[in-house]
DNA sequence: TAGGCCATCTGGTCCT
DNA sequence: AGGACCAGATGGCCTA
């Protein structure tokens, strides 16, 4: 590559038109550096895009992992991202609530009859997921307090299929309003 | 066809 | 300086 100012050295007597030639060369050099800068920026952008794509793929993989540990629905139904997050939120809430109630109830008193009977299908276990019941949390998430995981406000997701997944939960958690005694 | 969901690109900001 | 993270824009695909 030729240095941009190579021809300008020497001073002395310049032939007529030399300044114009200098300007031309300087312009070409500038165009070259701009093109170089452009390709540099471009390649940085392409690399950044690549990293971003990768990042999102990892995020999606993590989301898939989360889906895989949630109670499954019919195989062909895939929770959307927002549904997965909301469901996970409520699932965790339900599990911790189950744990809490179980700890409350241990050891069971001799006359204990509380959580013995499983919820009748289609009634209790399903109904506590519905937002219609005031004391019943639903599968839809709320960003509010963890102690009240769901309200009807942002209840965007409470698929009927999900009810089945929760039917297996202990009656104590299936009916949050219920206590040990 | 409208609306929802998603992947990708992009520029800005923050962090190391 | 370069990478990670984020949010907005855009276009494609699918479904009611």
Short mmCIF file of C-alpha atoms (C1' of nucleotides) in Angstrom, two decimals:
data_model
loop_
_atom_site.label_atom_id
_atom_site.label_comp_id
_atom_site.label_asym_id
_atom_site.label_seq_id
_atom_site.Cartn_x
_atom_site.Cartn_y
_atom_site.Cartn_z
CA UNK A 1 0.00 0.00 0.00
CA UNK A 2 1.26 3.47 -0.87
CA UNK A 3 1.41 6.09 1.87
CA UNK A 4 -1.01 8.89 1.19
CA UNK A 5 1.55 11.72 1.41
CA UNK A 6 4.40 9.97 -0.39
CA UNK A 7 4.27 12.26 -3.40
CA UNK A 8 4.23 15.43 -1.35
CA UNK A 9 7.76 14.99 -0.07
CA UNK A 10 10.55 16.88 -1.79
CA UNK A 11 9.17 20.43 -1.70
CA UNK A 12 11.04 22.66 -4.12
CA UNK A 13 9.43 23.33 -7.45
CA UNK A 14 6.08 21.55 -7.91
CA UNK A 15 4.62 21.04 -11.32
CA UNK A 16 1.34 22.83 -11.88
CA UNK A 17 -1.62 20.73 -10.67
CA UNK A 18 0.30 19.07 -7.83
CA UNK A 19 -1.97 20.39 -5.04
CA UNK A 20 -4.95 18.97 -6.83
CA UNK A 21 -3.22 15.58 -7.10
CA UNK A 22 -2.45 15.70 -3.37
CA UNK A 23 -6.07 16.36 -2.57
CA UNK A 24 -7.13 13.51 -4.78
CA UNK A 25 -4.76 11.09 -3.06
CA UNK A 26 -5.79 12.29 0.36
CA UNK A 27 -9.41 11.71 -0.60
CA UNK A 28 -8.66 8.20 -1.76
CA UNK A 29 -6.82 7.41 1.47
CA UNK A 30 -9.69 8.74 3.48
CA UNK A 31 -12.15 6.65 1.54
CA UNK A 32 -9.96 3.63 2.18
CA UNK A 33 -9.86 4.18 5.92
CA UNK A 34 -13.59 4.77 5.98
CA UNK A 35 -14.16 1.54 4.13
CA UNK A 36 -11.82 -0.19 6.54
CA UNK A 37 -13.67 1.27 9.50
CA UNK A 38 -16.93 0.19 7.96
CA UNK A 39 -15.79 -3.39 7.52
CA UNK A 40 -14.36 -3.37 11.02
CA UNK A 41 -17.65 -2.13 12.44
CA UNK A 42 -19.48 -4.64 10.31
CA UNK A 43 -17.40 -7.56 11.50
CA UNK A 44 -17.82 -6.45 15.11
CA UNK A 45 -21.56 -6.26 14.58
CA UNK A 46 -21.64 -9.70 13.02
CA UNK A 47 -19.71 -11.10 15.96
CA UNK A 48 -22.01 -9.36 18.40
CA UNK A 49 -25.02 -10.77 16.58
CA UNK A 50 -23.52 -14.20 16.82
CA UNK A 51 -22.97 -13.85 20.55
CA UNK A 52 -26.47 -12.53 21.05
CA UNK A 53 -27.94 -15.42 19.11
CA UNK A 54 -25.94 -17.81 21.26
CA UNK A 55 -27.04 -16.09 24.41
CA UNK A 56 -30.67 -16.40 23.44
CA UNK A 57 -30.17 -20.05 22.55
CA UNK A 58 -28.78 -20.67 26.02
CA UNK A 59 -31.68 -18.81 27.52
CA UNK A 60 -34.11 -20.94 25.55
CA UNK A 61 -32.28 -24.10 26.56
CA UNK A 62 -32.65 -23.12 30.19
CA UNK A 63 -36.31 -22.45 29.59
CA UNK A 64 -36.68 -25.89 28.03
CA UNK A 65 -35.04 -27.41 31.09
CA UNK A 66 -37.51 -25.58 33.25
CA UNK A 67 -40.38 -26.88 31.11
CA UNK A 68 -39.08 -30.40 31.49
CA UNK A 69 -39.34 -30.35 35.29
CA UNK A 70 -42.79 -28.84 35.36
CA UNK A 71 -45.80 -31.13 35.49
CA UNK A 72 -46.31 -32.27 31.96
CA UNK A 73 -49.27 -31.62 29.79
CA UNK A 74 -50.24 -33.55 26.74
CA UNK A 75 -47.01 -34.08 24.89
CA UNK A 76 -47.94 -31.94 21.94
CA UNK A 77 -48.60 -28.84 24.01
CA UNK A 78 -45.63 -26.66 24.68
CA UNK A 79 -45.89 -23.85 27.15
CA UNK A 80 -44.92 -20.48 25.82
CA UNK A 81 -42.11 -18.62 27.53
CA UNK A 82 -44.36 -16.47 29.63
CA UNK A 83 -46.57 -19.40 30.50
CA UNK A 84 -43.58 -21.42 31.57
CA UNK A 85 -42.37 -18.71 33.89
CA UNK A 86 -45.78 -18.12 35.38
CA UNK A 87 -46.47 -21.79 35.77
CA UNK A 88 -43.10 -22.35 37.42
CA UNK A 89 -43.77 -19.50 39.78
CA UNK A 90 -47.06 -20.99 40.91
CA UNK A 91 -45.78 -24.52 40.91
CA UNK A 92 -43.02 -23.52 43.31
CA UNK A 93 -45.53 -21.69 45.39
CA UNK A 94 -47.80 -24.71 45.51
CA UNK A 95 -44.94 -27.02 46.48
CA UNK A 96 -43.72 -24.77 49.26
CA UNK A 97 -47.26 -24.37 50.49
CA UNK A 98 -47.61 -28.14 50.53
CA UNK A 99 -44.42 -28.39 52.50
CA UNK A 100 -45.51 -25.75 54.94
CA UNK A 101 -48.86 -27.40 55.58
CA UNK A 102 -47.27 -30.81 55.86
CA UNK A 103 -44.88 -29.51 58.50
CA UNK A 104 -47.76 -27.90 60.31
CA UNK A 105 -49.62 -31.14 60.41
CA UNK A 106 -46.82 -33.34 61.70
CA UNK A 107 -47.08 -35.34 63.79
CA UNK A 108 -50.72 -36.00 63.02
CA UNK A 109 -52.97 -35.98 66.06
CA UNK A 110 -54.87 -39.21 66.79
CA UNK A 111 -58.14 -37.69 65.68
CA UNK A 112 -56.61 -36.18 62.58
CA UNK A 113 -58.85 -36.53 59.61
CA UNK A 114 -57.93 -33.43 57.67
CA UNK A 115 -56.00 -34.33 54.60
CA UNK A 116 -56.99 -37.93 54.45
CA UNK A 117 -59.49 -37.68 51.68
CA UNK A 118 -58.15 -36.78 48.28
CA UNK A 119 -60.02 -34.13 46.42
CA UNK A 120 -62.73 -35.48 44.27
CA UNK A 121 -61.71 -35.15 40.65
CA UNK A 122 -63.08 -32.11 39.04
CA UNK A 123 -64.10 -30.49 42.26
CA UNK A 124 -61.60 -29.30 44.87
CA UNK A 125 -58.36 -29.90 43.11
CA UNK A 126 -59.59 -28.13 40.10
CA UNK A 127 -61.48 -25.40 41.80
CA UNK A 128 -58.59 -24.04 43.83
CA UNK A 129 -56.88 -23.26 40.60
CA UNK A 130 -59.74 -21.18 39.45
CA UNK A 131 -59.59 -17.50 40.15
CA UNK A 132 -63.26 -17.55 40.95
CA UNK A 133 -62.57 -18.87 44.42
CA UNK A 134 -61.31 -16.06 46.67
CA UNK A 135 -59.01 -18.20 48.75
CA UNK A 136 -57.76 -20.20 45.87
CA UNK A 137 -54.55 -19.47 44.05
CA UNK A 138 -54.51 -20.15 40.38
CA UNK A 139 -51.85 -21.14 37.93
CA UNK A 140 -51.49 -17.69 36.65
CA UNK A 141 -48.75 -15.67 38.17
CA UNK A 142 -48.84 -12.37 39.86
CA UNK A 143 -45.82 -10.23 40.37
CA UNK A 144 -47.04 -9.30 43.79
CA UNK A 145 -46.23 -10.97 47.06
CA UNK A 146 -45.06 -14.57 47.05
CA UNK A 147 -47.69 -15.35 49.63
CA UNK A 148 -50.36 -14.61 47.10
CA UNK A 149 -49.04 -16.05 43.90
CA UNK A 150 -51.96 -15.38 41.71
CA UNK A 151 -54.75 -13.00 41.21
CA UNK A 152 -57.34 -12.76 38.54
CA UNK A 153 -55.80 -9.54 37.28
CA UNK A 154 -52.84 -10.93 35.42
CA UNK A 155 -54.20 -14.38 35.17
CA UNK A 156 -53.27 -14.92 31.61
CA UNK A 157 -52.72 -18.61 31.92
CA UNK A 158 -54.74 -21.33 33.58
CA UNK A 159 -55.18 -24.06 31.00
CA UNK A 160 -57.63 -26.76 31.85
CA UNK A 161 -54.95 -29.36 31.22
CA UNK A 162 -52.87 -27.94 34.01
CA UNK A 163 -55.51 -28.86 36.51
CA UNK A 164 -54.68 -32.47 36.01
CA UNK A 165 -51.11 -31.89 36.98
CA UNK A 166 -52.14 -30.59 40.34
CA UNK A 167 -54.61 -33.29 41.15
CA UNK A 168 -51.73 -35.33 42.44
CA UNK A 169 -50.91 -32.82 45.12
CA UNK A 170 -51.86 -33.57 48.72
CA UNK A 171 -55.30 -32.43 49.68
CA UNK A 172 -53.81 -29.95 52.08
CA UNK A 173 -52.29 -27.98 49.26
CA UNK A 174 -55.07 -28.70 46.89
CA UNK A 175 -57.32 -26.81 49.22
CA UNK A 176 -55.21 -23.97 50.60
CA UNK A 177 -58.03 -22.77 52.75
CA UNK A 178 -58.01 -26.00 54.71
CA UNK A 179 -56.04 -26.35 57.89
CA UNK A 180 -54.90 -29.31 59.93
CA UNK A 181 -57.65 -29.10 62.44
"C1'" DT B 1 -56.78 -11.12 8.24
"C1'" DA B 2 -55.58 -9.78 12.92
"C1'" DG B 3 -53.13 -11.10 16.81
"C1'" DG B 4 -49.79 -13.87 19.36
"C1'" DC B 5 -45.35 -15.89 19.62
"C1'" DC B 6 -40.81 -16.26 18.25
"C1'" DA B 7 -36.01 -15.51 16.28
"C1'" DT B 8 -32.94 -12.26 14.87
"C1'" DC B 9 -30.77 -7.80 14.29
"C1'" DT B 10 -29.38 -3.59 16.29
"C1'" DG B 11 -27.75 0.20 19.17
"C1'" DG B 12 -27.16 1.57 23.86
"C1'" DT B 13 -25.35 0.78 28.47
"C1'" DC B 14 -22.76 -1.42 31.96
"C1'" DC B 15 -19.04 -4.29 33.50
"C1'" DT B 16 -14.44 -6.49 33.47
"C1'" DA C 1 -11.61 -2.56 24.12
"C1'" DG C 2 -14.52 -6.21 24.13
"C1'" DG C 3 -18.18 -8.92 26.00
"C1'" DA C 4 -22.70 -9.37 28.41
"C1'" DC C 5 -27.09 -7.75 28.93
"C1'" DC C 6 -31.14 -5.30 27.60
"C1'" DA C 7 -35.00 -3.39 25.07
"C1'" DG C 8 -36.98 -1.92 20.71
"C1'" DA C 9 -37.81 -2.97 15.83
"C1'" DT C 10 -38.80 -6.13 12.26
"C1'" DG C 11 -40.35 -9.98 9.73
"C1'" DG C 12 -41.93 -14.88 9.55
"C1'" DC C 13 -45.03 -18.45 11.02
"C1'" DC C 14 -49.23 -20.12 12.95
"C1'" DT C 15 -53.98 -20.08 14.52
"C1'" DA C 16 -58.72 -18.49 15.41
#
